[in-house]
mmCIF file of C-alpha atoms in Angstrom:
data_model
loop_
_atom_site.group_PDB
_atom_site.id
_atom_site.type_symbol
_atom_site.label_atom_id
_atom_site.label_comp_id
_atom_site.label_asym_id
_atom_site.label_seq_id
_atom_site.Cartn_x
_atom_site.Cartn_y
_atom_site.Cartn_z
ATOM 1 C CA MET A 20 162.819 208.204 224.035
ATOM 2 C CA HIS A 21 160.043 207.025 221.687
ATOM 3 C CA GLU A 22 157.402 204.683 222.297
ATOM 4 C CA ARG A 23 158.292 201.216 221.013
ATOM 5 C CA ARG A 24 155.532 200.398 218.678
ATOM 6 C CA PHE A 25 155.357 197.369 215.677
ATOM 7 C CA PHE A 26 154.942 198.123 211.887
ATOM 8 C CA ARG A 27 151.629 196.763 210.326
ATOM 9 C CA PRO A 28 150.743 197.150 206.913
ATOM 10 C CA ASP A 29 147.450 199.236 208.099
ATOM 11 C CA GLU A 30 148.990 201.376 210.391
ATOM 12 C CA GLY A 31 151.203 204.845 209.292
ATOM 13 C CA MET A 32 149.885 207.005 206.407
ATOM 14 C CA GLN A 33 147.052 204.880 205.533
ATOM 15 C CA ALA A 34 145.292 204.236 208.854
ATOM 16 C CA ASP A 35 145.720 208.142 209.893
ATOM 17 C CA PRO A 36 142.861 209.974 207.714
ATOM 18 C CA ALA A 37 144.696 213.225 208.058
ATOM 19 C CA ARG A 38 148.053 211.850 206.375
ATOM 20 C CA ARG A 39 146.209 209.668 203.585
ATOM 21 C CA PRO A 40 146.941 210.960 200.249
ATOM 22 C CA LEU A 41 144.154 212.273 197.726
ATOM 23 C CA PRO A 42 143.135 209.824 195.102
ATOM 24 C CA GLY A 43 145.518 209.927 192.842
ATOM 25 C CA ARG A 44 148.376 211.520 194.635
ATOM 26 C CA ALA A 45 149.951 208.481 195.606
ATOM 27 C CA ALA A 46 150.151 207.180 192.204
ATOM 28 C CA ILE A 47 151.686 210.278 191.097
ATOM 29 C CA ALA A 48 154.388 210.488 193.557
ATOM 30 C CA PHE A 49 155.319 207.022 192.915
ATOM 31 C CA LEU A 50 155.375 207.631 189.279
ATOM 32 C CA GLY A 51 157.668 210.662 190.196
ATOM 33 C CA LEU A 52 159.529 208.124 192.404
ATOM 34 C CA MET A 53 160.189 205.779 189.518
ATOM 35 C CA LEU A 54 160.905 208.898 186.874
ATOM 36 C CA GLY A 55 164.053 209.934 189.401
ATOM 37 C CA LEU A 56 164.998 206.242 189.853
ATOM 38 C CA VAL A 57 165.136 205.218 186.244
ATOM 39 C CA LEU A 58 167.287 208.912 185.838
ATOM 40 C CA MET A 59 170.071 207.955 188.136
ATOM 41 C CA ALA A 60 169.965 204.618 186.749
ATOM 42 C CA ILE A 61 170.872 206.332 183.319
ATOM 43 C CA GLN A 62 173.331 208.518 185.098
ATOM 44 C CA LEU A 63 175.067 205.547 186.209
ATOM 45 C CA TRP A 64 175.127 204.128 182.842
ATOM 46 C CA LEU A 65 176.262 207.770 181.499
ATOM 47 C CA LEU A 66 179.231 207.247 184.295
ATOM 48 C CA THR A 67 180.375 203.545 182.802
ATOM 49 C CA LEU A 68 180.156 205.563 179.345
ATOM 50 C CA ALA A 69 181.956 208.312 180.441
ATOM 51 C CA PHE A 70 184.752 206.255 181.847
ATOM 52 C CA ASP A 71 185.415 204.226 178.332
ATOM 53 C CA PHE A 72 185.531 207.271 176.566
ATOM 54 C CA TYR A 73 187.800 208.634 179.227
ATOM 55 C CA LEU A 74 190.131 205.455 178.671
ATOM 56 C CA SER A 75 190.005 205.923 174.677
ATOM 57 C CA GLY A 76 191.103 209.441 175.086
ATOM 58 C CA ASP A 77 187.892 210.789 173.453
ATOM 59 C CA ARG A 78 187.606 214.005 175.234
ATOM 60 C CA ASN A 79 184.641 215.490 173.328
ATOM 61 C CA LYS A 80 182.430 212.776 174.507
ATOM 62 C CA THR A 81 183.414 212.571 177.600
ATOM 63 C CA VAL A 82 182.268 216.174 178.297
ATOM 64 C CA LEU A 83 179.069 215.318 176.338
ATOM 65 C CA VAL A 84 178.399 213.031 179.067
ATOM 66 C CA ALA A 85 179.181 214.765 181.876
ATOM 67 C CA VAL A 86 177.120 217.757 180.562
ATOM 68 C CA ILE A 87 173.835 215.322 180.016
ATOM 69 C CA SER A 88 174.585 213.937 183.714
ATOM 70 C CA GLY A 89 174.812 217.396 184.588
ATOM 71 C CA LEU A 90 171.406 218.259 183.057
ATOM 72 C CA ILE A 91 169.562 215.553 184.787
ATOM 73 C CA PHE A 92 171.209 216.919 188.463
ATOM 74 C CA LEU A 93 170.114 220.222 187.477
ATOM 75 C CA GLY A 94 166.224 218.705 186.522
ATOM 76 C CA GLY A 95 166.445 216.932 189.907
ATOM 77 C CA LEU A 96 167.616 220.340 191.666
ATOM 78 C CA ALA A 97 165.186 222.247 190.066
ATOM 79 C CA ILE A 98 162.215 219.792 191.103
ATOM 80 C CA LEU A 99 163.393 220.016 194.835
ATOM 81 C CA TRP A 100 163.440 223.622 194.807
ATOM 82 C CA PHE A 101 159.667 223.774 193.111
ATOM 83 C CA LEU A 102 158.415 221.289 195.734
ATOM 84 C CA ASP A 103 159.748 223.234 198.375
ATOM 85 C CA HIS A 104 158.797 226.407 197.201
ATOM 86 C CA ARG A 105 154.717 225.642 196.294
ATOM 87 C CA PRO A 106 151.870 227.043 198.559
ATOM 88 C CA GLU A 107 151.403 225.720 201.442
ATOM 89 C CA GLY A 108 147.906 224.063 200.627
ATOM 90 C CA ARG A 109 149.281 221.916 197.754
ATOM 91 C CA ARG A 110 151.949 220.387 199.173
ATOM 92 C CA MET B 9 139.127 224.289 199.543
ATOM 93 C CA THR B 10 136.825 221.407 198.600
ATOM 94 C CA MET B 11 136.674 218.542 201.229
ATOM 95 C CA ILE B 12 136.667 215.048 199.902
ATOM 96 C CA GLU B 13 134.504 212.683 201.580
ATOM 97 C CA ARG B 14 135.860 209.409 203.059
ATOM 98 C CA PRO B 15 133.268 207.284 204.201
ATOM 99 C CA ASP B 16 135.382 204.324 204.529
ATOM 100 C CA VAL B 17 137.935 205.863 207.229
ATOM 101 C CA ASN B 18 135.890 205.231 209.942
ATOM 102 C CA VAL B 19 134.961 201.296 209.217
ATOM 103 C CA PRO B 20 135.935 198.955 210.940
ATOM 104 C CA ARG B 21 138.141 196.170 209.641
ATOM 105 C CA LYS B 22 138.414 192.834 209.574
ATOM 106 C CA PRO B 23 141.119 190.921 211.087
ATOM 107 C CA ALA B 24 143.374 190.186 207.888
ATOM 108 C CA PRO B 25 144.315 186.431 207.298
ATOM 109 C CA TRP B 26 147.866 187.071 207.728
ATOM 110 C CA ARG B 27 147.610 188.187 211.366
ATOM 111 C CA ALA B 28 148.978 185.230 213.127
ATOM 112 C CA LEU B 29 151.966 185.404 210.672
ATOM 113 C CA GLU B 30 152.246 188.938 211.139
ATOM 114 C CA ARG B 31 152.416 188.482 215.091
ATOM 115 C CA ARG B 32 155.301 185.881 214.735
ATOM 116 C CA TRP B 33 157.377 188.217 212.811
ATOM 117 C CA THR B 34 156.794 191.309 214.808
ATOM 118 C CA ARG B 35 158.365 189.424 217.921
ATOM 119 C CA ASP B 36 161.147 187.754 215.936
ATOM 120 C CA PHE B 37 162.284 190.984 214.024
ATOM 121 C CA PRO B 38 160.998 194.168 216.263
ATOM 122 C CA TYR B 39 160.684 196.778 213.599
ATOM 123 C CA ASP B 40 161.086 200.763 215.402
ATOM 124 C CA TRP B 41 157.951 202.348 213.498
ATOM 125 C CA PRO B 42 158.942 206.126 214.871
ATOM 126 C CA SER B 43 162.114 206.016 213.654
ATOM 127 C CA ASP B 44 161.212 204.972 210.572
ATOM 128 C CA ASP B 45 158.669 207.403 210.253
ATOM 129 C CA LEU B 46 161.717 209.971 210.682
ATOM 130 C CA VAL B 47 162.383 209.269 206.898
ATOM 131 C CA ASN B 48 159.719 211.279 204.560
ATOM 132 C CA ARG B 49 159.359 211.246 200.765
ATOM 133 C CA ARG B 50 160.930 214.800 200.725
ATOM 134 C CA GLN B 51 164.297 213.749 202.556
ATOM 135 C CA MET B 52 164.164 210.541 200.258
ATOM 136 C CA LEU B 53 164.246 212.941 197.353
ATOM 137 C CA ARG B 54 166.772 215.120 199.017
ATOM 138 C CA TRP B 55 169.114 212.288 199.080
ATOM 139 C CA ALA B 56 168.686 211.075 195.553
ATOM 140 C CA VAL B 57 169.258 214.607 194.083
ATOM 141 C CA GLY B 58 172.425 214.221 196.595
ATOM 142 C CA LEU B 59 172.927 211.199 195.005
ATOM 143 C CA SER B 60 172.422 212.342 191.615
ATOM 144 C CA GLY B 61 174.980 215.421 191.925
ATOM 145 C CA ALA B 62 177.778 212.742 193.402
ATOM 146 C CA LEU B 63 177.113 210.751 189.671
ATOM 147 C CA PHE B 64 177.577 213.966 188.126
ATOM 148 C CA ALA B 65 180.587 215.207 189.752
ATOM 149 C CA MET B 66 182.402 211.949 188.982
ATOM 150 C CA THR B 67 181.006 212.000 185.667
ATOM 151 C CA GLY B 68 182.736 215.905 185.758
ATOM 152 C CA VAL B 69 185.978 214.693 187.107
ATOM 153 C CA LEU B 70 186.456 211.873 184.492
ATOM 154 C CA ALA B 71 185.829 215.103 181.460
ATOM 155 C CA ALA B 72 188.547 217.070 183.573
ATOM 156 C CA LEU B 73 191.017 214.238 183.708
ATOM 157 C CA GLY B 74 190.675 213.888 179.854
ATOM 158 C CA PHE B 75 192.278 217.081 179.565
ATOM 159 C CA THR B 76 194.909 216.530 181.809
ATOM 160 C CA THR B 77 196.077 212.910 181.105
ATOM 161 C CA LYS B 78 198.874 212.484 178.950
ATOM 162 C CA ARG B 79 197.812 209.967 176.206
ATOM 163 C CA THR B 80 201.332 209.227 174.842
ATOM 164 C CA ARG B 81 204.691 207.887 176.884
ATOM 165 C CA GLY B 82 207.807 206.876 176.344
ATOM 166 C CA THR B 83 211.080 207.527 174.489
ATOM 167 C CA ALA B 84 213.009 206.259 171.839
ATOM 168 C CA THR B 85 214.412 202.825 172.788
ATOM 169 C CA ALA B 86 216.438 200.447 170.512
ATOM 170 C CA ILE B 87 214.844 196.720 170.719
ATOM 171 C CA VAL B 88 215.999 194.224 168.446
ATOM 172 C CA ALA B 89 217.945 194.172 165.278
ATOM 173 C CA ALA B 90 215.373 194.160 162.549
ATOM 174 C CA ASP B 91 216.632 191.237 160.254
ATOM 175 C CA ALA B 92 216.799 189.198 163.630
ATOM 176 C CA ILE B 93 212.538 188.491 163.540
ATOM 177 C CA PRO B 94 211.815 186.119 160.841
ATOM 178 C CA VAL B 95 208.562 187.350 158.858
ATOM 179 C CA GLY B 96 205.617 186.382 160.337
ATOM 180 C CA GLY B 97 207.565 186.190 163.862
ATOM 181 C CA VAL B 98 207.143 187.998 167.206
ATOM 182 C CA HIS B 99 209.533 189.794 169.683
ATOM 183 C CA TYR B 100 208.265 190.318 173.172
ATOM 184 C CA PHE B 101 209.879 193.182 174.650
ATOM 185 C CA ARG B 102 209.064 196.002 177.641
ATOM 186 C CA TYR B 103 208.245 199.462 177.035
ATOM 187 C CA PRO B 104 207.966 202.441 177.810
ATOM 188 C CA ASP B 105 210.234 201.136 180.794
ATOM 189 C CA ASN B 106 212.403 198.148 180.865
ATOM 190 C CA ASN B 107 211.542 196.678 184.008
ATOM 191 C CA SER B 108 209.312 193.627 185.210
ATOM 192 C CA ASP B 109 206.231 195.632 185.663
ATOM 193 C CA PRO B 110 203.294 193.738 183.635
ATOM 194 C CA ALA B 111 202.247 197.212 182.084
ATOM 195 C CA ASN B 112 205.401 197.209 180.236
ATOM 196 C CA HIS B 113 204.405 194.165 178.494
ATOM 197 C CA ALA B 114 204.861 195.052 174.625
ATOM 198 C CA ILE B 115 204.586 192.801 171.359
ATOM 199 C CA LEU B 116 206.807 193.447 168.036
ATOM 200 C CA LEU B 117 205.338 192.121 165.077
ATOM 201 C CA ARG B 118 207.318 191.523 161.728
ATOM 202 C CA LEU B 119 204.135 191.334 159.408
ATOM 203 C CA ASP B 120 205.613 191.032 155.776
ATOM 204 C CA GLU B 121 209.403 191.923 154.790
ATOM 205 C CA ASN B 122 209.260 195.467 155.258
ATOM 206 C CA ARG B 123 206.634 196.186 157.286
ATOM 207 C CA TYR B 124 206.524 196.096 160.917
ATOM 208 C CA ALA B 125 203.931 196.429 164.199
ATOM 209 C CA ALA B 126 204.244 197.005 167.610
ATOM 210 C CA TYR B 127 201.728 197.388 170.418
ATOM 211 C CA GLY B 128 201.712 197.281 174.307
ATOM 212 C CA GLY B 129 200.975 193.809 175.634
ATOM 213 C CA LYS B 130 198.243 194.590 177.897
ATOM 214 C CA CYS B 131 194.710 193.520 177.054
ATOM 215 C CA THR B 132 192.214 196.823 177.017
ATOM 216 C CA HIS B 133 189.473 194.617 178.582
ATOM 217 C CA LEU B 134 191.366 193.898 182.178
ATOM 218 C CA SER B 135 194.832 194.398 181.650
ATOM 219 C CA CYS B 136 195.524 190.433 180.977
ATOM 220 C CA ALA B 137 198.899 189.830 179.026
ATOM 221 C CA VAL B 138 198.091 189.416 175.297
ATOM 222 C CA TRP B 139 200.114 187.286 172.861
ATOM 223 C CA TRP B 140 201.014 186.527 169.468
ATOM 224 C CA GLN B 141 198.745 183.226 168.243
ATOM 225 C CA GLN B 142 200.762 181.554 164.826
ATOM 226 C CA ALA B 143 198.073 179.365 164.312
ATOM 227 C CA SER B 144 195.361 182.104 164.098
ATOM 228 C CA GLY B 145 197.670 185.046 162.834
ATOM 229 C CA LYS B 146 195.848 187.063 165.296
ATOM 230 C CA LEU B 147 197.061 188.796 168.909
ATOM 231 C CA GLU B 148 194.819 187.052 171.517
ATOM 232 C CA CYS B 149 194.206 187.470 175.290
ATOM 233 C CA PRO B 150 194.095 184.201 176.931
ATOM 234 C CA CYS B 151 192.247 185.284 180.107
ATOM 235 C CA HIS B 152 188.764 186.029 178.236
ATOM 236 C CA ASN B 153 189.736 185.559 174.314
ATOM 237 C CA GLY B 154 189.650 188.749 173.225
ATOM 238 C CA ILE B 155 191.001 188.865 169.654
ATOM 239 C CA PHE B 156 192.943 191.827 168.155
ATOM 240 C CA ASP B 157 194.125 192.649 164.451
ATOM 241 C CA PRO B 158 198.055 192.430 163.775
ATOM 242 C CA ASN B 159 197.693 195.016 161.246
ATOM 243 C CA THR B 160 195.922 197.928 163.583
ATOM 244 C CA GLY B 161 195.696 196.620 166.934
ATOM 245 C CA ASP B 162 191.793 196.882 166.475
ATOM 246 C CA VAL B 163 189.481 194.200 168.486
ATOM 247 C CA VAL B 164 188.541 191.676 166.530
ATOM 248 C CA ALA B 165 186.442 189.708 168.795
ATOM 249 C CA GLY B 166 185.669 189.115 172.763
ATOM 250 C CA PRO B 167 184.737 191.471 175.288
ATOM 251 C CA PRO B 168 187.697 194.283 175.002
ATOM 252 C CA THR B 169 186.010 197.586 173.770
ATOM 253 C CA ARG B 170 188.943 199.258 172.834
ATOM 254 C CA PRO B 171 192.147 198.619 170.712
ATOM 255 C CA LEU B 172 195.636 197.782 171.693
ATOM 256 C CA PRO B 173 197.904 201.129 172.611
ATOM 257 C CA SER B 174 199.928 201.863 169.482
ATOM 258 C CA ILE B 175 204.024 201.792 169.313
ATOM 259 C CA THR B 176 205.452 204.218 166.602
ATOM 260 C CA LEU B 177 208.459 201.935 165.179
ATOM 261 C CA GLU B 178 211.331 203.575 163.690
ATOM 262 C CA ASN B 179 214.293 201.560 161.259
ATOM 263 C CA ARG B 180 217.668 203.277 162.558
ATOM 264 C CA ASN B 181 220.762 202.015 160.807
ATOM 265 C CA GLY B 182 218.917 198.208 161.135
ATOM 266 C CA THR B 183 217.820 198.251 164.420
ATOM 267 C CA LEU B 184 214.373 198.838 165.081
ATOM 268 C CA TYR B 185 213.280 201.728 167.866
ATOM 269 C CA ALA B 186 210.620 202.011 170.009
ATOM 270 C CA ILE B 187 209.667 205.751 169.675
ATOM 271 C CA GLN B 188 206.352 206.288 171.784
ATOM 272 C CA GLU B 189 203.336 204.640 173.273
ATOM 273 C CA ALA B 190 199.846 206.310 172.100
ATOM 274 C CA ILE B 191 197.014 205.231 174.193
ATOM 275 C CA ARG B 192 193.862 204.817 171.516
#
């Protein structure tokens, strides 16, 4: 059972020197997170686009949209793989 | 490896002005920090990639369905005598099945002396019934004011993005037959 504590703005990662990120690292991490969110929003838009193309019977465009969505997914997988296979010291 | 000095790490901080307010909300809404600490950035990234994969899978399913779904439906069915509709008039009928399902609502228009057009009467926006408006000379959907061209079935105005399904007609000895409906 965990000891029950309350969250305070200055505790956790920021309060622990060992866990505090190097200068600029947090900004890069948040940039990556934002890019990921934007790409997922694009994928959601592509899904609506694919639905519209499917209903209008445009097979080629539906496939094209699916391929673009797949490339975004593969990009995410590649980033995940890259992060999991980085040298220990650079995590 | 170069160590970066952090002179600010051990400097005692002044109590922030929001402390009093914070004590109150932590009492009202207790927040289990160790449980929250279990979700790290990498796990969040894994979830995001998983969601991305799900979105791709759904798009892929739509692409696959595009190759399996039939775009035409219906068989040759007698509708009405060609002369029974006046020029500029309309005849509502049911197609491809002659039952009361709203999906079978269809419209036959006599555009001029020898020209007829028929469309599926289900609006391509949200499936409301489309009607012929004599005054405007257009096919209109009353739900969201979608307007379609009676000559082609294309969208003229309003929220629909796709044209009405077209029904192929054939005049057999003075009787109009619906041959098949094509989804566009």
